[in-house]
mmCIF file of C-alpha atoms in Angstrom:
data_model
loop_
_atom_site.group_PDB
_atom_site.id
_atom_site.type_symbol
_atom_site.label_atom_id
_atom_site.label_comp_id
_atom_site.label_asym_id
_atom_site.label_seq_id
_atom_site.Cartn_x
_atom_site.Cartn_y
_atom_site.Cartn_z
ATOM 1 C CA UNK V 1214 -27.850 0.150 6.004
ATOM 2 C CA UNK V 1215 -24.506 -1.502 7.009
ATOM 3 C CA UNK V 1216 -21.519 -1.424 5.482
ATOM 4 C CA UNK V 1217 -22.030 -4.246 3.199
ATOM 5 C CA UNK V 1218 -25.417 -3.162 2.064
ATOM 6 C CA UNK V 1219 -23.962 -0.112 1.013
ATOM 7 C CA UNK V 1220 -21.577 -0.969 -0.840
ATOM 8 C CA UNK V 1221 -23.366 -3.418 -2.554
ATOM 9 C CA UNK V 1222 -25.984 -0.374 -3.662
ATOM 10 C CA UNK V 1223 -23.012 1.645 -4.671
ATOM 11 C CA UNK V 1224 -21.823 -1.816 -6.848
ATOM 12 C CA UNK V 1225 -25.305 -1.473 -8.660
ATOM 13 C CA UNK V 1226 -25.817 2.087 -9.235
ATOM 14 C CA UNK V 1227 -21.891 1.395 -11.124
ATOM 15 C CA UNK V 1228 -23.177 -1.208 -13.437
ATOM 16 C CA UNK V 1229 -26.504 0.224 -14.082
ATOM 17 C CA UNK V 1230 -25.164 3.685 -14.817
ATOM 18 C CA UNK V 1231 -26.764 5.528 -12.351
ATOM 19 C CA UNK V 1232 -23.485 7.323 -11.535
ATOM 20 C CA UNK V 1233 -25.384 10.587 -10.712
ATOM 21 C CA UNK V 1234 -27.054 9.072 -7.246
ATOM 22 C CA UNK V 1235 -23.566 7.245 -6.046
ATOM 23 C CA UNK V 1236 -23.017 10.382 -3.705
ATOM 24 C CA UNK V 1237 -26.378 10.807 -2.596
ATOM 25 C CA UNK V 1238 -26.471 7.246 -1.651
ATOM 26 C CA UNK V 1239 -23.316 7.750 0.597
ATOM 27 C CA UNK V 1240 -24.356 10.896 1.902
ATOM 28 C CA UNK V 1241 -27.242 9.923 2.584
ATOM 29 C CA UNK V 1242 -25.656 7.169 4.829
ATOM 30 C CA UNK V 1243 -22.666 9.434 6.064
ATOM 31 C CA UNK V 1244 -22.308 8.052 9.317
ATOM 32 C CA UNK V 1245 -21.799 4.653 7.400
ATOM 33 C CA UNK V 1246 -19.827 6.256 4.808
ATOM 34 C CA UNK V 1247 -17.472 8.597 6.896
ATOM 35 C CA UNK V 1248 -16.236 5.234 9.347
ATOM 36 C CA UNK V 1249 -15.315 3.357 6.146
ATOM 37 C CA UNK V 1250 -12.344 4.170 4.230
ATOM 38 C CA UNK V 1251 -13.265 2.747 0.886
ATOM 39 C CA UNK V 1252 -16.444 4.391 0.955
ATOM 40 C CA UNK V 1253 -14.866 7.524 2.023
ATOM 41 C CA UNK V 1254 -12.917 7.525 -1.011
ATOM 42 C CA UNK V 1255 -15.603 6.656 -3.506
ATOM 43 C CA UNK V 1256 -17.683 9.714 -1.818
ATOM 44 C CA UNK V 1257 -14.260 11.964 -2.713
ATOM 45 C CA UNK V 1258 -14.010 10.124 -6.144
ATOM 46 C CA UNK V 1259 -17.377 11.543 -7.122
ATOM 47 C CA UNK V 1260 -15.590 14.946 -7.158
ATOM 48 C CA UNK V 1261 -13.976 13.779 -10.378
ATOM 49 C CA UNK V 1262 -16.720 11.945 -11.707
ATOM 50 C CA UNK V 1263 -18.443 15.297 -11.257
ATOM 51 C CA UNK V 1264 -15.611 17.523 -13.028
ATOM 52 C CA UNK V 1265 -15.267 14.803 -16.029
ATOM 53 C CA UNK V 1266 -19.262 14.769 -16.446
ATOM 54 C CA UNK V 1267 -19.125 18.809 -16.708
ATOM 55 C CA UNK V 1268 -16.523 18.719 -19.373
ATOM 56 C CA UNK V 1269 -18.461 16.306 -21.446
ATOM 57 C CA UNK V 1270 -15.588 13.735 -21.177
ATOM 58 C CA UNK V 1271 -15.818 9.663 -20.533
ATOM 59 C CA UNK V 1272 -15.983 9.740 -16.672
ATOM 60 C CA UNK V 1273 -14.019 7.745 -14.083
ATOM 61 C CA UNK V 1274 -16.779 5.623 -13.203
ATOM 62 C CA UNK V 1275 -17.415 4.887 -16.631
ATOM 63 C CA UNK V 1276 -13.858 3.191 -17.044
ATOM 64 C CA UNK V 1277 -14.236 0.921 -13.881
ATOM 65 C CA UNK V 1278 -17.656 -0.409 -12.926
ATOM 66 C CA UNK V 1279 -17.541 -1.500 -9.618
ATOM 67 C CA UNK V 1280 -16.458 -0.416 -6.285
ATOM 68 C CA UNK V 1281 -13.329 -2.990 -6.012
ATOM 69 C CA UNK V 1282 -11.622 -2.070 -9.624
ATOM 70 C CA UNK V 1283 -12.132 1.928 -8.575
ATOM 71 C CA UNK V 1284 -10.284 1.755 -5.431
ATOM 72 C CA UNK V 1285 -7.513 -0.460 -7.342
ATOM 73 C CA UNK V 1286 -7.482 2.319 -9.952
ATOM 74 C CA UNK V 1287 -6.947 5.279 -7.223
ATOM 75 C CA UNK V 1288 -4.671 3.422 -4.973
ATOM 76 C CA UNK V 1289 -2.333 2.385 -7.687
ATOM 77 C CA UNK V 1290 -2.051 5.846 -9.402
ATOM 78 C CA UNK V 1291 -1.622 7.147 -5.332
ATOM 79 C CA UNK V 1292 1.258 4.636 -4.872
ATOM 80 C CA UNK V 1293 3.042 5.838 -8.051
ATOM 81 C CA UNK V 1294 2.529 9.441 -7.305
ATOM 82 C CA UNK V 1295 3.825 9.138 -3.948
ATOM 83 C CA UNK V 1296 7.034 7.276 -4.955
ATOM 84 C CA UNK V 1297 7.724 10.196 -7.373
ATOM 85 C CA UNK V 1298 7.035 13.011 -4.349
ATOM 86 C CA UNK V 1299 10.024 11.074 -2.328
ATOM 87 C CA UNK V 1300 12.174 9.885 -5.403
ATOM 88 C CA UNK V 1301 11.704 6.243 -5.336
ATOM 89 C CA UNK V 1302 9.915 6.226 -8.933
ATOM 90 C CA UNK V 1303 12.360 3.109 -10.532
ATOM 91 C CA UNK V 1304 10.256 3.342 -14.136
ATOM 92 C CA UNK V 1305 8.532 6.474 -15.096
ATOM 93 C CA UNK V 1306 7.445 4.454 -18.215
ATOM 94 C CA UNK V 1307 5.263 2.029 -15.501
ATOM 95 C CA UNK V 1308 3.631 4.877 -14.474
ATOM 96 C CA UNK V 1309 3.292 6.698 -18.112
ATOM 97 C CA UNK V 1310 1.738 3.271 -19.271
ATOM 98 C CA UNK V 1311 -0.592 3.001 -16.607
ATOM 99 C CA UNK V 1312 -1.791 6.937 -17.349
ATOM 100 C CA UNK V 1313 -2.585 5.337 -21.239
ATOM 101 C CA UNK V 1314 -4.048 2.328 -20.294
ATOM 102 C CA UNK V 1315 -6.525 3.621 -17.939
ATOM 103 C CA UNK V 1316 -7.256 6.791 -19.859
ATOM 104 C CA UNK V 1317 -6.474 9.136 -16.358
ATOM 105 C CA UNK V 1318 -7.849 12.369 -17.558
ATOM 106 C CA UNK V 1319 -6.321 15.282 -16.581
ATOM 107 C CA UNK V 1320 -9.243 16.010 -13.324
ATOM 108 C CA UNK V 1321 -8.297 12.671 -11.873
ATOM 109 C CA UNK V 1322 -4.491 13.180 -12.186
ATOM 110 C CA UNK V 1323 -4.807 16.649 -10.285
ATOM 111 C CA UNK V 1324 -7.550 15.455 -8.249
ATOM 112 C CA UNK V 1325 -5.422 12.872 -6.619
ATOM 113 C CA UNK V 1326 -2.290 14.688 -6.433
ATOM 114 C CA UNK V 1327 -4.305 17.221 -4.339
ATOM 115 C CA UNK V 1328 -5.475 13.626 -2.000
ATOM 116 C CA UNK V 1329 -1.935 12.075 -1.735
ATOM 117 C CA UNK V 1330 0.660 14.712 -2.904
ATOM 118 C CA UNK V 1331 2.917 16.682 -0.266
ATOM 119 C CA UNK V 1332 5.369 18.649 -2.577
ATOM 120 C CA UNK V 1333 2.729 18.944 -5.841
ATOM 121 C CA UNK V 1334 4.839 21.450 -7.849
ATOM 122 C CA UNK V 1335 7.484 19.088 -8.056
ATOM 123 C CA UNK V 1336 5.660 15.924 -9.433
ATOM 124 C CA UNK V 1337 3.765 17.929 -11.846
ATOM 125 C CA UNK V 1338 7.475 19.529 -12.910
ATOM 126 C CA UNK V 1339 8.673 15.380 -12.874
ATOM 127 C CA UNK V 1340 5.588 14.665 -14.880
ATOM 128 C CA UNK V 1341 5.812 17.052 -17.261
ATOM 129 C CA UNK V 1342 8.899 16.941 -18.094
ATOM 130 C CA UNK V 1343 8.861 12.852 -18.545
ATOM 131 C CA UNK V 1344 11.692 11.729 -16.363
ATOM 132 C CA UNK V 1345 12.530 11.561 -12.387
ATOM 133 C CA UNK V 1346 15.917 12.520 -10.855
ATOM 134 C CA UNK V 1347 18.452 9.760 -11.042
ATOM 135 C CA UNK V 1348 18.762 8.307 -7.116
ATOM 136 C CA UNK V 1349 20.912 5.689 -8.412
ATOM 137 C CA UNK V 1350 23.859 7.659 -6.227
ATOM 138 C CA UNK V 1351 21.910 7.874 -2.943
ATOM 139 C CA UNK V 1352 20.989 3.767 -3.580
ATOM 140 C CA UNK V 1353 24.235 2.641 -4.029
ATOM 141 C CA UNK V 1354 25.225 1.293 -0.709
ATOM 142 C CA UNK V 1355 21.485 0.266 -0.768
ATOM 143 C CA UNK V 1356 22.484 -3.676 0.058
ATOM 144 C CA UNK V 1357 23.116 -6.211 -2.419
ATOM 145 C CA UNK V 1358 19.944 -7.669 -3.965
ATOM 146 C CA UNK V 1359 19.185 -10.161 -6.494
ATOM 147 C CA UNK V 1360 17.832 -10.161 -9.482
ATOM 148 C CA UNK V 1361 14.189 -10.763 -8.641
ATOM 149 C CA UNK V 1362 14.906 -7.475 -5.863
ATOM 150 C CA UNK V 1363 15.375 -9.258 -3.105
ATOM 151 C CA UNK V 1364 17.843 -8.825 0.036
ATOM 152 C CA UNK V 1365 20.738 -11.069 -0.729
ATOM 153 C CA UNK V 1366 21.954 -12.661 2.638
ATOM 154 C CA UNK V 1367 25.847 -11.535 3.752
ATOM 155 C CA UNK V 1368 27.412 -14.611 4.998
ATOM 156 C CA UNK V 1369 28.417 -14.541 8.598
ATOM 157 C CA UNK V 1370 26.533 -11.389 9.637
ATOM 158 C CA UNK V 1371 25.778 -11.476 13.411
ATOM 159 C CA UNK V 1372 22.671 -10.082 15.343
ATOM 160 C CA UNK V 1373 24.532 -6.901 16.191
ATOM 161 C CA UNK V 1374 24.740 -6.412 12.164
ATOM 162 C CA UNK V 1375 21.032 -7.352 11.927
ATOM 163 C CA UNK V 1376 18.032 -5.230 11.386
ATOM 164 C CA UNK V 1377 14.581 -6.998 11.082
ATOM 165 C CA UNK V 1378 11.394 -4.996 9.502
ATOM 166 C CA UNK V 1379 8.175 -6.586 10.963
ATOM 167 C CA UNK V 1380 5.006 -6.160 8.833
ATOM 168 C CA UNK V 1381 1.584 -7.142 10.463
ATOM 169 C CA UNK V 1382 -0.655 -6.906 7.472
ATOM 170 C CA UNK V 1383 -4.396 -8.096 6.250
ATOM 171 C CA UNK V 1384 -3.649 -6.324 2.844
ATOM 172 C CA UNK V 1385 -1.137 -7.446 0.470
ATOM 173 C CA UNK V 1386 -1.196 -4.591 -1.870
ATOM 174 C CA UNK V 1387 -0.176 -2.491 1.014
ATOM 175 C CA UNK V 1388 2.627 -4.478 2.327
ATOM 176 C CA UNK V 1389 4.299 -4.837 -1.184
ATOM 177 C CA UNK V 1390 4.386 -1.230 -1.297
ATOM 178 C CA UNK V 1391 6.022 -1.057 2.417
ATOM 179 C CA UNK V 1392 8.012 -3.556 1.341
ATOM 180 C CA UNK V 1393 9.355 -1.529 -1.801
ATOM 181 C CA UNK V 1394 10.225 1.248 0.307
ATOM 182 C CA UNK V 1395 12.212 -0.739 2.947
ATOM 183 C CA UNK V 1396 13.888 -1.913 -0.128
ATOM 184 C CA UNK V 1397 14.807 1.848 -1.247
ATOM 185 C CA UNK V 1398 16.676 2.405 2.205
ATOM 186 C CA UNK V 1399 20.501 2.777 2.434
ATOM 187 C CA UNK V 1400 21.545 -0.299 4.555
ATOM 188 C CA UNK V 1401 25.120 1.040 6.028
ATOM 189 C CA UNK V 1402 28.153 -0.963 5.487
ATOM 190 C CA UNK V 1403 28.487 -4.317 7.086
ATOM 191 C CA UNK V 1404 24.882 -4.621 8.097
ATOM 192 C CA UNK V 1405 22.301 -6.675 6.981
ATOM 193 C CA UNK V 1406 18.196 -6.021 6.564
ATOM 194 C CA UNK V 1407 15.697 -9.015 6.478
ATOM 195 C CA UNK V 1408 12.052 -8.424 6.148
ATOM 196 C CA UNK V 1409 9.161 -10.476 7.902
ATOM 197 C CA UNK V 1410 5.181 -10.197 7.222
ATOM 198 C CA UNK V 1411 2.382 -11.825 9.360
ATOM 199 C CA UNK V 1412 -0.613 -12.222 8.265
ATOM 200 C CA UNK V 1413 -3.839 -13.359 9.712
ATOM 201 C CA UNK V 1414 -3.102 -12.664 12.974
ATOM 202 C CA UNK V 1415 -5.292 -12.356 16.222
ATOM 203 C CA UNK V 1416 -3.691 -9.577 17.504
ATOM 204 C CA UNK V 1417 -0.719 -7.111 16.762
ATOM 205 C CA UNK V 1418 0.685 -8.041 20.139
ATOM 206 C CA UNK V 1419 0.524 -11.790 19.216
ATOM 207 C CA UNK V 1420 1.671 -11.187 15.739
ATOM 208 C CA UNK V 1421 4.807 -9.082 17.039
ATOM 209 C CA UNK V 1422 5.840 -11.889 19.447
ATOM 210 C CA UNK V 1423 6.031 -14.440 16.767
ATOM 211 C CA UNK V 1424 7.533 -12.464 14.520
ATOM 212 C CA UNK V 1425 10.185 -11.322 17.650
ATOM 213 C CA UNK V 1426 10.911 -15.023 18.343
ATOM 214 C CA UNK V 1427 11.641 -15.952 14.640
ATOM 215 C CA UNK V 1428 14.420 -13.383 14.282
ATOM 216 C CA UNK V 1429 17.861 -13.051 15.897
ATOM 217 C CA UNK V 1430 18.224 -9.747 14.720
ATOM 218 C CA UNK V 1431 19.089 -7.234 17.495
ATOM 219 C CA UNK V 1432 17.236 -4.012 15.656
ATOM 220 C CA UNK V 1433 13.843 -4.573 15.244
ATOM 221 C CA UNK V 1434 12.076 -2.182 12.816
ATOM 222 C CA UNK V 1435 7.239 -2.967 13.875
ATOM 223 C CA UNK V 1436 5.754 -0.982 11.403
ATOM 224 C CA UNK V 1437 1.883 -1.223 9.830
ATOM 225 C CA UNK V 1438 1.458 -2.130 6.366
ATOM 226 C CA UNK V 1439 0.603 1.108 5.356
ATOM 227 C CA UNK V 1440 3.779 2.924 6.644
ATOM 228 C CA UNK V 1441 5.862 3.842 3.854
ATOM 229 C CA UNK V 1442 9.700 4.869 5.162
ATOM 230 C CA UNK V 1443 10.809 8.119 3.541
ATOM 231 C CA UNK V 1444 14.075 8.391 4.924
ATOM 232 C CA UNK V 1445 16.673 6.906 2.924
ATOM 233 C CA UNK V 1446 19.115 7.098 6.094
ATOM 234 C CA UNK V 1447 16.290 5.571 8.363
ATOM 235 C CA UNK V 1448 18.117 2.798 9.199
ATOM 236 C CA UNK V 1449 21.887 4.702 9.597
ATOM 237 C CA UNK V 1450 19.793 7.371 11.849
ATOM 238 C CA UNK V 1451 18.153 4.519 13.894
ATOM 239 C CA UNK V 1452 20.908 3.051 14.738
ATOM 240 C CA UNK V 1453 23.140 6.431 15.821
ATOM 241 C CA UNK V 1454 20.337 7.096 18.562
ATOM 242 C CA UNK V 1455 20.811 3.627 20.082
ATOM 243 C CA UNK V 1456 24.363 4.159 19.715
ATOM 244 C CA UNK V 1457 24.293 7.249 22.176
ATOM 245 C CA UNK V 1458 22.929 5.207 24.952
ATOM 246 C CA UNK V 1459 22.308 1.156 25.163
ATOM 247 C CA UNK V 1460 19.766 1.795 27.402
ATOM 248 C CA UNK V 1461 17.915 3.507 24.780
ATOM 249 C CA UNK V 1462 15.218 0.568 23.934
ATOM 250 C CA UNK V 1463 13.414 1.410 21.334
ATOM 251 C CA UNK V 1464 12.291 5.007 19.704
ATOM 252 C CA UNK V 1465 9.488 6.402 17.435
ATOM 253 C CA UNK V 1466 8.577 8.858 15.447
ATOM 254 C CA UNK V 1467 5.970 10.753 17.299
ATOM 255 C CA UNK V 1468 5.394 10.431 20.862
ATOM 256 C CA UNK V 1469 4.315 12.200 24.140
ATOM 257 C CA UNK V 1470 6.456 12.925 27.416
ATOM 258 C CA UNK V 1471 3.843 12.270 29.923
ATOM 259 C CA UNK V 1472 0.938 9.824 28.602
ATOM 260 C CA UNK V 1473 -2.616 11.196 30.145
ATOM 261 C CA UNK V 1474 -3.969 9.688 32.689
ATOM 262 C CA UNK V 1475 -7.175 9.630 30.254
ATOM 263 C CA UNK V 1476 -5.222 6.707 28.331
ATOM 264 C CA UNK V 1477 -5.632 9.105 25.538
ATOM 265 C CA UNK V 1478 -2.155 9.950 23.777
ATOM 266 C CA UNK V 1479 -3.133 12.949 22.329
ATOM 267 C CA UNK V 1480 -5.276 14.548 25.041
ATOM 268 C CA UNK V 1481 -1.224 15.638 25.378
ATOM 269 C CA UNK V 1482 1.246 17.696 22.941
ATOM 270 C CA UNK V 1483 2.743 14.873 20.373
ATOM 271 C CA UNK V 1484 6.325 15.264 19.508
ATOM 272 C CA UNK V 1485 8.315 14.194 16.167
ATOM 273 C CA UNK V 1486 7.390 14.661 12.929
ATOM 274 C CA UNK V 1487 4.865 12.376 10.148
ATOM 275 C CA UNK V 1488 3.215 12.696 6.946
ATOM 276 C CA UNK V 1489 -0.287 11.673 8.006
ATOM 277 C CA UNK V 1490 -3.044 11.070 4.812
ATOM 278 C CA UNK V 1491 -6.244 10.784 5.817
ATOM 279 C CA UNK V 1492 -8.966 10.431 2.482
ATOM 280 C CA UNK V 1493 -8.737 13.725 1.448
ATOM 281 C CA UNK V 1494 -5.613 15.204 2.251
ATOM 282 C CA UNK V 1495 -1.816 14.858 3.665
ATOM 283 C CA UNK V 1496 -0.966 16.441 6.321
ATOM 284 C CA UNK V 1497 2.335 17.083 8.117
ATOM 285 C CA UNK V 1498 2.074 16.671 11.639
ATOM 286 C CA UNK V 1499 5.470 18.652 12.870
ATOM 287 C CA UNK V 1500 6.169 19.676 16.982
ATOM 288 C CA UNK V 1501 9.960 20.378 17.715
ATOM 289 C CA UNK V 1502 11.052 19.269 20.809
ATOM 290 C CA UNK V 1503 12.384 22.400 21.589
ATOM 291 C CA UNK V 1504 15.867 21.465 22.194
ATOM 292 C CA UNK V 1505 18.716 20.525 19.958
ATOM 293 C CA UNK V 1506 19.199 17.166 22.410
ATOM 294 C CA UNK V 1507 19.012 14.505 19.732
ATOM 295 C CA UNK V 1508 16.317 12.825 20.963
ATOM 296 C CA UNK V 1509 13.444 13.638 23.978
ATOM 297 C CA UNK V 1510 12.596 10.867 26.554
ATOM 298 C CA UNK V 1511 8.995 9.926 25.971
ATOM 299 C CA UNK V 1512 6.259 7.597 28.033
ATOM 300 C CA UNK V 1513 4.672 6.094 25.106
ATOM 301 C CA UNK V 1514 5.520 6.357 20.860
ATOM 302 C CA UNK V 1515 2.664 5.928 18.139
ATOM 303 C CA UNK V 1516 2.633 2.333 16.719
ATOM 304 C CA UNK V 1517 2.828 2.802 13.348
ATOM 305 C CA UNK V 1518 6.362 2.662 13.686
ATOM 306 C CA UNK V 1519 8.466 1.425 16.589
ATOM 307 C CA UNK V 1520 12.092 0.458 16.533
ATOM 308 C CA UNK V 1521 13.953 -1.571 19.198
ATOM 309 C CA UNK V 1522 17.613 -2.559 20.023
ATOM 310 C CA UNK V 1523 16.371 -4.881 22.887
ATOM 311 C CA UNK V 1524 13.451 -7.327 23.095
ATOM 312 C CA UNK V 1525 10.271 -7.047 25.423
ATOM 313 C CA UNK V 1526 8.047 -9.872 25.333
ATOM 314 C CA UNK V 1527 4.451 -7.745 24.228
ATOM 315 C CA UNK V 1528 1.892 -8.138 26.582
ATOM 316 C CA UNK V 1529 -0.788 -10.408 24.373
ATOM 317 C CA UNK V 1530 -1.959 -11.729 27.365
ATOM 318 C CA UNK V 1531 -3.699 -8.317 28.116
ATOM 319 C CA UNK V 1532 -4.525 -6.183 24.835
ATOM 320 C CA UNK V 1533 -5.691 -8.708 22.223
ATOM 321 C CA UNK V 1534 -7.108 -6.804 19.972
ATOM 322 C CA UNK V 1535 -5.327 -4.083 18.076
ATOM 323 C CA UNK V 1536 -5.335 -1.003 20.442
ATOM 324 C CA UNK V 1537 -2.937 0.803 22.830
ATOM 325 C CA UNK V 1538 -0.486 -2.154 22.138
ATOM 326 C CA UNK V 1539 2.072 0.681 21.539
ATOM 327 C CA UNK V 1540 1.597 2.516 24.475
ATOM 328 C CA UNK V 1541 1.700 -0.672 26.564
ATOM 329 C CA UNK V 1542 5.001 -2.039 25.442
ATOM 330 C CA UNK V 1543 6.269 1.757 26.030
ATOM 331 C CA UNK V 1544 5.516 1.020 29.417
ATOM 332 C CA UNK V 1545 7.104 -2.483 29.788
ATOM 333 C CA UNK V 1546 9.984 -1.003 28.201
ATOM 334 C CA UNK V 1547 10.331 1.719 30.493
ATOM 335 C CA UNK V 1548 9.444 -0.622 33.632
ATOM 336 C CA UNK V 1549 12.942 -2.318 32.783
ATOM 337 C CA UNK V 1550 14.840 0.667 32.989
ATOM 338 C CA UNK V 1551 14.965 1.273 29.188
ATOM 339 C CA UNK V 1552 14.459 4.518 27.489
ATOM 340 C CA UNK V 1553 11.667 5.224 24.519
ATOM 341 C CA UNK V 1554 12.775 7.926 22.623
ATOM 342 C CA UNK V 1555 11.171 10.394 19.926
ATOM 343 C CA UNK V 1556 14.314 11.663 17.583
ATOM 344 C CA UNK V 1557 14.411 15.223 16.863
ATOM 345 C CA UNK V 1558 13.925 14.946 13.491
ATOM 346 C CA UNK V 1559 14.439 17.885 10.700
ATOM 347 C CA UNK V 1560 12.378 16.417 8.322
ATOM 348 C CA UNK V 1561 9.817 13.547 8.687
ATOM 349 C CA UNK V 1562 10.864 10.034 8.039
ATOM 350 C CA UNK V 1563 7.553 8.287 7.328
ATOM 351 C CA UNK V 1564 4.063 8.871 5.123
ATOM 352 C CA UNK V 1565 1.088 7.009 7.565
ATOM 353 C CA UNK V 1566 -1.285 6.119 4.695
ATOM 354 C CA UNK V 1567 -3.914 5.689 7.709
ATOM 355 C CA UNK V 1568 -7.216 6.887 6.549
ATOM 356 C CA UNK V 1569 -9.625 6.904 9.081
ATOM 357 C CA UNK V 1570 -8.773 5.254 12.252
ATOM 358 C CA UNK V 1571 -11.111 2.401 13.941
ATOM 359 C CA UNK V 1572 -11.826 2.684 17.199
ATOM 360 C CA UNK V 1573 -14.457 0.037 17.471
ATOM 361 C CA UNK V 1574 -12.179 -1.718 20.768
ATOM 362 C CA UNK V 1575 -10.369 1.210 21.758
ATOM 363 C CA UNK V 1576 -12.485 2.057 24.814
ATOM 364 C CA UNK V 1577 -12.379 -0.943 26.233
ATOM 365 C CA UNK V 1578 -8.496 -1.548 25.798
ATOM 366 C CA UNK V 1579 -8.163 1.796 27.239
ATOM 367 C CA UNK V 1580 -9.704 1.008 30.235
ATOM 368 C CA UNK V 1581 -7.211 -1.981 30.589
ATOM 369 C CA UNK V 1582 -3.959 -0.137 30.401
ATOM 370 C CA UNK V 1583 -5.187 2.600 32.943
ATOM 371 C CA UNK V 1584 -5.940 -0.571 35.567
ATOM 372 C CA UNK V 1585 -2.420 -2.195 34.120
ATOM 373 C CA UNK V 1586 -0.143 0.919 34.399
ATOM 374 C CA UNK V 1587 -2.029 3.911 36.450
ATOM 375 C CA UNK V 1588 -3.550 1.922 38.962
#
């Protein structure tokens, strides 16, 4: 059974009531199940359907009905418990209304906080206690924005003042919630942050070029959609590593020294720090550099998040699909005598909402950047 099929059993057994042989089903199926995120989470859902049933209360299945309005449910209450764990949370009352109007019972609430969470004590403290620290002082200098919350352009800024976040994206929930967080960032004084999405694209290399060549902006800030920038300094920090060295090209937040001549990035030790959630948990992914140098020289970076001070044409013409573009445009950045760069972080700067990674063409690109770059 494909993909499709299954989910469209899962559908029925929702609208018939047959709630007690959803996890069966996917179990059943795991190999199916396990290399598709949404019916990953459904599998983990039942965990709550399971603790609801046993208390004898009106289960989460119940309140939704189909496969599409669950994963809605979860990922919204995710989003708004995650923007309370980093202090982003603008209305508690959204999120207090949106406990009420989909009856959350107390084994979903926990449930999920367990899935998405990092510091749990502390949103359960926010929760109960009905209100979120006030971050109005740390998103001050934030930028000017408009009414309807977006960037208002500074007349006159040049592309030294510039700093252009680059969303590739097939999901628009995700990339409005990237998008809030960019917005959340302290933009230092006298620069300026625009914000570009592209959507429908055949490649992330061809989707990065265009988005390069509409921008003047000399920082460039290629993230994924589901990259959610913790660091309210991000940009401020960013720009002091390029600062120390204009030969710096572009940095990330986890990267490796020497890539293996496997192809595979982490077949070596990974440096930098992340908040990585897979379905089920999130984890911190933490290696020190071992130094207190303020950044470490690295042959390739992780694409989820790449930031450059100089442009690099990406190579499009050779990885067309959306694998080891990252580590290839490492490479053409270090063929031009530019350095990639991993800070030495104290404390991560991003959450990778990346689930379970699909690595239907990543064989086959791999074999093209050993021929490109180790041959």
């Amino acid at each position: 059974m494909d993909t499709r099929q299954l989910r469209q059993q899962v559908d029925h057994l929702l609208q018939t009531g047959k709630y007690d042989e959803i996890k069966s089903l996917l179990l059943a199926y795991k190999d199916t199940t396990e290399h598709n995120n949404d019916l990953a989470m459904v599998c983990y859902l039942c965990t709550i359907y399971e603790q609801e049933q046993a208390a004898g209360q009106r289960t989460i299945f119940e309140k939704t009905g189909s496969t599409a309005a669950l994963l809605e449910r979860y990922t919204t209450l995710k989003f708004f418990l995650r923007r309370i764990d980093f202090d982003v949370m603008d209305d508690m009352g959204m999120f207090y209304r949106f406990l009420s109007e989909k009856q959350i019972s107390s084994y979903e609430l926990l449930r999920v906080i367990d899935f998405c969470v990092v510091h749990k004590d502390k949103v359960l403290q926010k929760i109960g206690a009905g209100t979120v620290e006030e971050t109005a002082a740390d998103t001050a200098d934030a930028g000017s924005t408009a009414d309807d919350g977006t960037i208002t352009e500074k007349a006159g800024a040049d592309a030294a003042r510039q700093v252009c976040f680059i969303i590739c994206t097939n999901n628009p929930v995700y990339a409005e919630e990237c998008i809030y967080y960019i917005r959340h960032l302290i933009v230092p004084e006298g620069m300026e942050i625009d914000i570009l999405t592209v959507e429908d694209a055949r490649s992330l290399t061809s989707a990065y070029n265009e988005a390069m060549q509409c921008s003047q902006a000399k920082y460039k800030v290629y993230l994924h959609h589901d990259t959610f920038i913790i660091n309210p300094h991000f940009i401020r920090d960013c720009l002091e590593i390029f600062a120390r060295d204009e030969r710096i090209g572009m940095l990330g937040n986890v990267g490796v020294q020497s890539m293996p001549r496997s192809g595979v990035m982490w077949d070596a030790d990974r440096y930098g720090m992340l908040y990585e959630q897979h379905i089920y948990e999130t984890a911190l992914l933490a290696n020190a550099t071992g130094s207190e140098a303020p950044y470490l020289e690295a042959e390739a970076i992780d694409g989820f998040l790449m930031v450059t001070q100089h442009d690099v044409a990406w190579r499009e013409d050779l990885f067309d699909k959306w694998d080891f573009y990252d580590c290839s445009q490492s490479m053409e950045f270090i063929r031009r005598g530019y350095k990639v760069v991993v800070p030495n972080m104290k404390a991560p700067w991003c959450v990778h909402d990346c689930g379970f990674i699909n690595l239907k063409s990543y064989d086959a690109e791999k074999e093209k950047y050993i021929e490109e770059y180790f041959t």
